[in-house]
PDB file of N, CA and C in Angstrom:
ATOM      1  N   VAL A  19       3.124   4.280   9.817  1.00 91.00           N
ATOM      2  CA  VAL A  19       3.230   2.853  10.081  1.00 91.00           C
ATOM      3  C   VAL A  19       3.586   2.697  11.557  1.00 91.00           C
ATOM      4  N   THR A  20       2.753   1.941  12.266  1.00 93.00           N
ATOM      5  CA  THR A  20       2.995   1.736  13.690  1.00 93.00           C
ATOM      6  C   THR A  20       3.646   0.393  13.990  1.00 93.00           C
ATOM      7  N   ARG A  21       3.439  -0.566  13.085  1.00 93.00           N
ATOM      8  CA  ARG A  21       4.003  -1.897  13.322  1.00 93.00           C
ATOM      9  C   ARG A  21       3.958  -2.697  12.030  1.00 93.00           C
ATOM     10  N   ILE A  22       4.947  -3.589  11.863  1.00 92.00           N
ATOM     11  CA  ILE A  22       4.964  -4.528  10.742  1.00 92.00           C
ATOM     12  C   ILE A  22       5.161  -5.918  11.336  1.00 92.00           C
ATOM     13  N   ALA A  23       4.332  -6.866  10.921  1.00 94.00           N
ATOM     14  CA  ALA A  23       4.418  -8.234  11.436  1.00 94.00           C
ATOM     15  C   ALA A  23       4.346  -9.212  10.272  1.00 94.00           C
ATOM     16  N   LEU A  24       4.824 -10.421  10.510  1.00 93.00           N
ATOM     17  CA  LEU A  24       4.761 -11.477   9.509  1.00 93.00           C
ATOM     18  C   LEU A  24       3.760 -12.519   9.990  1.00 93.00           C
ATOM     19  N   ALA A  25       2.766 -12.819   9.157  1.00 88.00           N
ATOM     20  CA  ALA A  25       1.743 -13.810   9.508  1.00 88.00           C
ATOM     21  C   ALA A  25       1.488 -14.693   8.294  1.00 88.00           C
ATOM     22  N   ASP A  26       1.722 -15.984   8.448  1.00 90.00           N
ATOM     23  CA  ASP A  26       1.510 -16.933   7.350  1.00 90.00           C
ATOM     24  C   ASP A  26       2.240 -16.506   6.078  1.00 90.00           C
ATOM     25  N   TYR A  27       3.500 -16.101   6.218  1.00 88.00           N
ATOM     26  CA  TYR A  27       4.365 -15.698   5.105  1.00 88.00           C
ATOM     27  C   TYR A  27       3.879 -14.444   4.375  1.00 88.00           C
ATOM     28  N   GLN A  28       3.050 -13.667   5.033  1.00 86.00           N
ATOM     29  CA  GLN A  28       2.598 -12.398   4.461  1.00 86.00           C
ATOM     30  C   GLN A  28       2.879 -11.279   5.454  1.00 86.00           C
ATOM     31  N   ALA A  29       3.282 -10.136   4.931  1.00 86.00           N
ATOM     32  CA  ALA A  29       3.511  -8.982   5.794  1.00 86.00           C
ATOM     33  C   ALA A  29       2.176  -8.354   6.170  1.00 86.00           C
ATOM     34  N   ARG A  30       2.048  -7.992   7.431  1.00 89.00           N
ATOM     35  CA  ARG A  30       0.874  -7.250   7.895  1.00 89.00           C
ATOM     36  C   ARG A  30       1.399  -5.911   8.390  1.00 89.00           C
ATOM     37  N   VAL A  31       0.892  -4.847   7.804  1.00 90.00           N
ATOM     38  CA  VAL A  31       1.335  -3.502   8.142  1.00 90.00           C
ATOM     39  C   VAL A  31       0.210  -2.811   8.898  1.00 90.00           C
ATOM     40  N   PHE A  32       0.542  -2.300  10.063  1.00 93.00           N
ATOM     41  CA  PHE A  32      -0.427  -1.596  10.895  1.00 93.00           C
ATOM     42  C   PHE A  32      -0.146  -0.101  10.774  1.00 93.00           C
ATOM     43  N   ILE A  33      -1.191   0.667  10.512  1.00 91.00           N
ATOM     44  CA  ILE A  33      -1.031   2.114  10.350  1.00 91.00           C
ATOM     45  C   ILE A  33      -1.967   2.848  11.302  1.00 91.00           C
ATOM     46  N   ALA A  34      -1.597   4.054  11.641  1.00 92.00           N
ATOM     47  CA  ALA A  34      -2.464   4.925  12.433  1.00 92.00           C
ATOM     48  C   ALA A  34      -3.082   5.941  11.478  1.00 92.00           C
ATOM     49  N   VAL A  35      -4.375   6.103  11.570  1.00 91.00           N
ATOM     50  CA  VAL A  35      -5.097   7.053  10.730  1.00 91.00           C
ATOM     51  C   VAL A  35      -5.621   8.163  11.632  1.00 91.00           C
ATOM     52  N   ARG A  36      -5.473   9.392  11.192  1.00 91.00           N
ATOM     53  CA  ARG A  36      -5.935  10.524  12.000  1.00 91.00           C
ATOM     54  C   ARG A  36      -7.395  10.372  12.394  1.00 91.00           C
ATOM     55  N   GLN A  37      -7.672  10.782  13.612  1.00 90.00           N
ATOM     56  CA  GLN A  37      -9.042  10.727  14.110  1.00 90.00           C
ATOM     57  C   GLN A  37      -9.950  11.554  13.202  1.00 90.00           C
ATOM     58  N   GLY A  38     -11.093  11.008  12.882  1.00 91.00           N
ATOM     59  CA  GLY A  38     -12.047  11.706  12.023  1.00 91.00           C
ATOM     60  C   GLY A  38     -11.939  11.338  10.554  1.00 91.00           C
ATOM     61  N   VAL A  39     -10.818  10.716  10.156  1.00 92.00           N
ATOM     62  CA  VAL A  39     -10.659  10.289   8.766  1.00 92.00           C
ATOM     63  C   VAL A  39     -11.439   8.993   8.574  1.00 92.00           C
ATOM     64  N   LYS A  40     -12.284   8.973   7.565  1.00 93.00           N
ATOM     65  CA  LYS A  40     -13.094   7.793   7.291  1.00 93.00           C
ATOM     66  C   LYS A  40     -12.629   7.172   5.975  1.00 93.00           C
ATOM     67  N   LEU A  41     -12.337   5.886   6.023  1.00 94.00           N
ATOM     68  CA  LEU A  41     -11.914   5.158   4.830  1.00 94.00           C
ATOM     69  C   LEU A  41     -13.020   4.206   4.411  1.00 94.00           C
ATOM     70  N   GLN A  42     -13.356   4.245   3.130  1.00 95.00           N
ATOM     71  CA  GLN A  42     -14.385   3.343   2.622  1.00 95.00           C
ATOM     72  C   GLN A  42     -13.890   1.896   2.665  1.00 95.00           C
ATOM     73  N   GLU A  43     -14.841   0.987   2.786  1.00 95.00           N
ATOM     74  CA  GLU A  43     -14.558  -0.437   2.881  1.00 95.00           C
ATOM     75  C   GLU A  43     -13.758  -0.965   1.682  1.00 95.00           C
ATOM     76  N   ASP A  44     -13.926  -0.348   0.509  1.00 95.00           N
ATOM     77  CA  ASP A  44     -13.224  -0.805  -0.693  1.00 95.00           C
ATOM     78  C   ASP A  44     -12.021   0.070  -1.056  1.00 95.00           C
ATOM     79  N   SER A  45     -11.464   0.769  -0.066  1.00 96.00           N
ATOM     80  CA  SER A  45     -10.243   1.548  -0.297  1.00 96.00           C
ATOM     81  C   SER A  45      -9.108   0.600  -0.674  1.00 96.00           C
ATOM     82  N   ILE A  46      -8.137   1.112  -1.427  1.00 95.00           N
ATOM     83  CA  ILE A  46      -7.017   0.292  -1.884  1.00 95.00           C
ATOM     84  C   ILE A  46      -5.709   0.888  -1.367  1.00 95.00           C
ATOM     85  N   ALA A  47      -4.893   0.064  -0.709  1.00 94.00           N
ATOM     86  CA  ALA A  47      -3.586   0.493  -0.211  1.00 94.00           C
ATOM     87  C   ALA A  47      -2.510   0.021  -1.182  1.00 94.00           C
ATOM     88  N   SER A  48      -1.523   0.879  -1.425  1.00 92.00           N
ATOM     89  CA  SER A  48      -0.407   0.495  -2.289  1.00 92.00           C
ATOM     90  C   SER A  48       0.877   1.126  -1.773  1.00 92.00           C
ATOM     91  N   ILE A  49       1.997   0.454  -2.010  1.00 87.00           N
ATOM     92  CA  ILE A  49       3.303   0.973  -1.623  1.00 87.00           C
ATOM     93  C   ILE A  49       3.858   1.736  -2.812  1.00 87.00           C
ATOM     94  N   LYS A  50       4.205   2.983  -2.592  1.00 86.00           N
ATOM     95  CA  LYS A  50       4.732   3.853  -3.646  1.00 86.00           C
ATOM     96  C   LYS A  50       6.115   4.347  -3.255  1.00 86.00           C
ATOM     97  N   THR A  51       6.835   4.908  -4.221  1.00 81.00           N
ATOM     98  CA  THR A  51       8.166   5.451  -3.994  1.00 81.00           C
ATOM     99  C   THR A  51       8.190   6.913  -4.391  1.00 81.00           C
ATOM    100  N   LYS A  52       8.783   7.749  -3.534  1.00 83.00           N
ATOM    101  CA  LYS A  52       8.952   9.165  -3.868  1.00 83.00           C
ATOM    102  C   LYS A  52      10.128   9.268  -4.828  1.00 83.00           C
ATOM    103  N   GLY A  53       9.854   9.663  -6.060  1.00 74.00           N
ATOM    104  CA  GLY A  53      10.901   9.740  -7.065  1.00 74.00           C
ATOM    105  C   GLY A  53      11.311   8.356  -7.534  1.00 74.00           C
ATOM    106  N   LEU A  54      12.402   8.276  -8.268  1.00 68.00           N
ATOM    107  CA  LEU A  54      12.838   7.004  -8.841  1.00 68.00           C
ATOM    108  C   LEU A  54      13.425   6.065  -7.794  1.00 68.00           C
ATOM    109  N   ILE A  55      14.223   6.603  -6.882  1.00 71.00           N
ATOM    110  CA  ILE A  55      14.835   5.751  -5.855  1.00 71.00           C
ATOM    111  C   ILE A  55      14.610   6.317  -4.461  1.00 71.00           C
ATOM    112  N   GLY A  56      13.534   7.050  -4.285  1.00 75.00           N
ATOM    113  CA  GLY A  56      13.257   7.689  -3.007  1.00 75.00           C
ATOM    114  C   GLY A  56      12.668   6.752  -1.976  1.00 75.00           C
ATOM    115  N   GLU A  57      12.298   7.348  -0.842  1.00 84.00           N
ATOM    116  CA  GLU A  57      11.732   6.547   0.242  1.00 84.00           C
ATOM    117  C   GLU A  57      10.339   6.042  -0.122  1.00 84.00           C
ATOM    118  N   LYS A  58       9.932   4.991   0.519  1.00 84.00           N
ATOM    119  CA  LYS A  58       8.643   4.367   0.233  1.00 84.00           C
ATOM    120  C   LYS A  58       7.575   4.908   1.181  1.00 84.00           C
ATOM    121  N   TYR A  59       6.344   4.926   0.704  1.00 89.00           N
ATOM    122  CA  TYR A  59       5.216   5.352   1.524  1.00 89.00           C
ATOM    123  C   TYR A  59       3.978   4.566   1.111  1.00 89.00           C
ATOM    124  N   ILE A  60       2.962   4.594   1.956  1.00 91.00           N
ATOM    125  CA  ILE A  60       1.710   3.900   1.663  1.00 91.00           C
ATOM    126  C   ILE A  60       0.702   4.919   1.164  1.00 91.00           C
ATOM    127  N   ARG A  61       0.154   4.654  -0.012  1.00 92.00           N
ATOM    128  CA  ARG A  61      -0.903   5.514  -0.554  1.00 92.00           C
ATOM    129  C   ARG A  61      -2.214   4.752  -0.430  1.00 92.00           C
ATOM    130  N   ILE A  62      -3.233   5.449   0.027  1.00 94.00           N
ATOM    131  CA  ILE A  62      -4.550   4.839   0.148  1.00 94.00           C
ATOM    132  C   ILE A  62      -5.491   5.554  -0.804  1.00 94.00           C
ATOM    133  N   ASN A  63      -5.982   4.813  -1.789  1.00 94.00           N
ATOM    134  CA  ASN A  63      -6.959   5.361  -2.726  1.00 94.00           C
ATOM    135  C   ASN A  63      -8.348   5.070  -2.179  1.00 94.00           C
ATOM    136  N   PRO A  64      -9.156   6.113  -2.023  1.00 91.00           N
ATOM    137  CA  PRO A  64     -10.494   5.897  -1.467  1.00 91.00           C
ATOM    138  C   PRO A  64     -11.361   5.087  -2.416  1.00 91.00           C
ATOM    139  N   GLY A  65     -12.250   4.338  -1.844  1.00 91.00           N
ATOM    140  CA  GLY A  65     -13.187   3.554  -2.638  1.00 91.00           C
ATOM    141  C   GLY A  65     -14.478   4.325  -2.839  1.00 91.00           C
ATOM    142  N   GLY A  66     -15.471   3.657  -3.365  1.00 92.00           N
ATOM    143  CA  GLY A  66     -16.755   4.293  -3.620  1.00 92.00           C
ATOM    144  C   GLY A  66     -17.875   3.731  -2.766  1.00 92.00           C
ATOM    145  N   SER A  67     -17.523   2.845  -1.841  1.00 94.00           N
ATOM    146  CA  SER A  67     -18.523   2.188  -1.009  1.00 94.00           C
ATOM    147  C   SER A  67     -19.140   3.161  -0.006  1.00 94.00           C
ATOM    148  N   ASP A  68     -20.375   2.879   0.372  1.00 94.00           N
ATOM    149  CA  ASP A  68     -21.029   3.651   1.432  1.00 94.00           C
ATOM    150  C   ASP A  68     -20.610   3.150   2.807  1.00 94.00           C
ATOM    151  N   LYS A  69     -20.029   1.956   2.850  1.00 95.00           N
ATOM    152  CA  LYS A  69     -19.613   1.379   4.128  1.00 95.00           C
ATOM    153  C   LYS A  69     -18.221   1.882   4.494  1.00 95.00           C
ATOM    154  N   ILE A  70     -18.033   2.185   5.771  1.00 95.00           N
ATOM    155  CA  ILE A  70     -16.773   2.723   6.282  1.00 95.00           C
ATOM    156  C   ILE A  70     -16.057   1.634   7.084  1.00 95.00           C
ATOM    157  N   ILE A  71     -14.721   1.607   6.995  1.00 95.00           N
ATOM    158  CA  ILE A  71     -13.935   0.668   7.789  1.00 95.00           C
ATOM    159  C   ILE A  71     -14.028   1.105   9.248  1.00 95.00           C
ATOM    160  N   PRO A  72     -14.406   0.199  10.144  1.00 93.00           N
ATOM    161  CA  PRO A  72     -14.525   0.571  11.558  1.00 93.00           C
ATOM    162  C   PRO A  72     -13.151   0.754  12.199  1.00 93.00           C
ATOM    163  N   PRO A  73     -13.085   1.392  13.365  1.00 89.00           N
ATOM    164  CA  PRO A  73     -11.804   1.500  14.081  1.00 89.00           C
ATOM    165  C   PRO A  73     -11.191   0.110  14.276  1.00 89.00           C
ATOM    166  N   ASN A  74      -9.889   0.015  14.106  1.00 89.00           N
ATOM    167  CA  ASN A  74      -9.139  -1.246  14.176  1.00 89.00           C
ATOM    168  C   ASN A  74      -9.546  -2.230  13.081  1.00 89.00           C
ATOM    169  N   GLY A  75     -10.149  -1.715  12.003  1.00 92.00           N
ATOM    170  CA  GLY A  75     -10.547  -2.550  10.875  1.00 92.00           C
ATOM    171  C   GLY A  75      -9.390  -2.783   9.921  1.00 92.00           C
ATOM    172  N   LYS A  76      -9.681  -3.391   8.775  1.00 92.00           N
ATOM    173  CA  LYS A  76      -8.647  -3.759   7.806  1.00 92.00           C
ATOM    174  C   LYS A  76      -8.954  -3.201   6.425  1.00 92.00           C
ATOM    175  N   ILE A  77      -7.897  -2.790   5.733  1.00 93.00           N
ATOM    176  CA  ILE A  77      -7.995  -2.483   4.309  1.00 93.00           C
ATOM    177  C   ILE A  77      -7.724  -3.808   3.609  1.00 93.00           C
ATOM    178  N   ARG A  78      -8.685  -4.309   2.890  1.00 90.00           N
ATOM    179  CA  ARG A  78      -8.571  -5.653   2.311  1.00 90.00           C
ATOM    180  C   ARG A  78      -7.985  -5.648   0.899  1.00 90.00           C
ATOM    181  N   GLU A  79      -8.101  -4.535   0.193  1.00 90.00           N
ATOM    182  CA  GLU A  79      -7.578  -4.454  -1.181  1.00 90.00           C
ATOM    183  C   GLU A  79      -6.176  -3.860  -1.151  1.00 90.00           C
ATOM    184  N   VAL A  80      -5.229  -4.586  -1.731  1.00 89.00           N
ATOM    185  CA  VAL A  80      -3.840  -4.143  -1.757  1.00 89.00           C
ATOM    186  C   VAL A  80      -3.321  -4.264  -3.183  1.00 89.00           C
ATOM    187  N   GLU A  81      -2.644  -3.221  -3.634  1.00 86.00           N
ATOM    188  CA  GLU A  81      -2.037  -3.216  -4.962  1.00 86.00           C
ATOM    189  C   GLU A  81      -0.558  -3.540  -4.800  1.00 86.00           C
ATOM    190  N   PRO A  82      -0.029  -4.528  -5.523  1.00 78.00           N
ATOM    191  CA  PRO A  82       1.383  -4.878  -5.362  1.00 78.00           C
ATOM    192  C   PRO A  82       2.299  -3.730  -5.792  1.00 78.00           C
ATOM    193  N   PRO A  83       3.447  -3.585  -5.118  1.00 74.00           N
ATOM    194  CA  PRO A  83       4.370  -2.499  -5.474  1.00 74.00           C
ATOM    195  C   PRO A  83       5.079  -2.768  -6.793  1.00 74.00           C
ATOM    196  N   VAL A  84       5.481  -1.700  -7.460  1.00 70.00           N
ATOM    197  CA  VAL A  84       6.261  -1.804  -8.696  1.00 70.00           C
ATOM    198  C   VAL A  84       7.733  -1.760  -8.311  1.00 70.00           C
ATOM    199  N   ASP A  85       8.512  -2.706  -8.792  1.00 71.00           N
ATOM    200  CA  ASP A  85       9.941  -2.758  -8.512  1.00 71.00           C
ATOM    201  C   ASP A  85      10.673  -2.021  -9.631  1.00 71.00           C
ATOM    202  N   PHE A  86      10.989  -0.728  -9.388  1.00 69.00           N
ATOM    203  CA  PHE A  86      11.615   0.096 -10.419  1.00 69.00           C
ATOM    204  C   PHE A  86      13.010  -0.404 -10.785  1.00 69.00           C
ATOM    205  N   GLU A  87      13.749  -0.929  -9.812  1.00 71.00           N
ATOM    206  CA  GLU A  87      15.087  -1.447 -10.108  1.00 71.00           C
ATOM    207  C   GLU A  87      15.003  -2.610 -11.090  1.00 71.00           C
ATOM    208  N   GLU A  88      14.039  -3.489 -10.884  1.00 74.00           N
ATOM    209  CA  GLU A  88      13.869  -4.626 -11.789  1.00 74.00           C
ATOM    210  C   GLU A  88      13.451  -4.157 -13.179  1.00 74.00           C
ATOM    211  N   LEU A  89      12.525  -3.201 -13.244  1.00 73.00           N
ATOM    212  CA  LEU A  89      12.092  -2.670 -14.537  1.00 73.00           C
ATOM    213  C   LEU A  89      13.241  -2.004 -15.275  1.00 73.00           C
ATOM    214  N   LEU A  90      14.037  -1.210 -14.556  1.00 74.00           N
ATOM    215  CA  LEU A  90      15.172  -0.519 -15.159  1.00 74.00           C
ATOM    216  C   LEU A  90      16.198  -1.528 -15.674  1.00 74.00           C
ATOM    217  N   SER A  91      16.458  -2.557 -14.888  1.00 77.00           N
ATOM    218  CA  SER A  91      17.400  -3.594 -15.301  1.00 77.00           C
ATOM    219  C   SER A  91      16.924  -4.297 -16.569  1.00 77.00           C
ATOM    220  N   LYS A  92      15.643  -4.623 -16.629  1.00 78.00           N
ATOM    221  CA  LYS A  92      15.097  -5.271 -17.823  1.00 78.00           C
ATOM    222  C   LYS A  92      15.206  -4.361 -19.039  1.00 78.00           C
ATOM    223  N   TYR A  93      14.976  -3.057 -18.841  1.00 78.00           N
ATOM    224  CA  TYR A  93      15.065  -2.100 -19.942  1.00 78.00           C
ATOM    225  C   TYR A  93      16.507  -1.992 -20.442  1.00 78.00           C
ATOM    226  N   ILE A  94      17.440  -1.863 -19.506  1.00 82.00           N
ATOM    227  CA  ILE A  94      18.850  -1.704 -19.870  1.00 82.00           C
ATOM    228  C   ILE A  94      19.368  -2.926 -20.619  1.00 82.00           C
ATOM    229  N   PHE A  95      18.975  -4.099 -20.161  1.00 80.00           N
ATOM    230  CA  PHE A  95      19.488  -5.325 -20.763  1.00 80.00           C
ATOM    231  C   PHE A  95      18.558  -5.897 -21.824  1.00 80.00           C
ATOM    232  N   GLY A  96      17.565  -5.112 -22.248  1.00 75.00           N
ATOM    233  CA  GLY A  96      16.714  -5.483 -23.366  1.00 75.00           C
ATOM    234  C   GLY A  96      15.769  -6.639 -23.125  1.00 75.00           C
ATOM    235  N   LYS A  97      15.299  -6.790 -21.907  1.00 64.00           N
ATOM    236  CA  LYS A  97      14.388  -7.894 -21.602  1.00 64.00           C
ATOM    237  C   LYS A  97      12.966  -7.409 -21.358  1.00 64.00           C
ATOM    238  N   VAL A  98      12.648  -6.230 -21.870  1.00 52.00           N
ATOM    239  CA  VAL A  98      11.297  -5.694 -21.676  1.00 52.00           C
ATOM    240  C   VAL A  98      10.391  -6.213 -22.753  1.00 52.00           C
TER     241      VAL A  98
END
């Protein structure tokens, strides 16, 4: 992650991708956690498109993160 900005009440995350890595236009980015309460990272699932995201392009598909603390709280207090 090289930069995080707020635009129109949405977070915009800028990442650097190694030179030579090609991401399909329909790749999906998601925020994941290492372990139950570990650090967060961005996982990019490749798409199946023949079109490649150009340099300085955008990943348009984003999967919302899972809030494990909220899920655990609901489980503990029987609200699942």
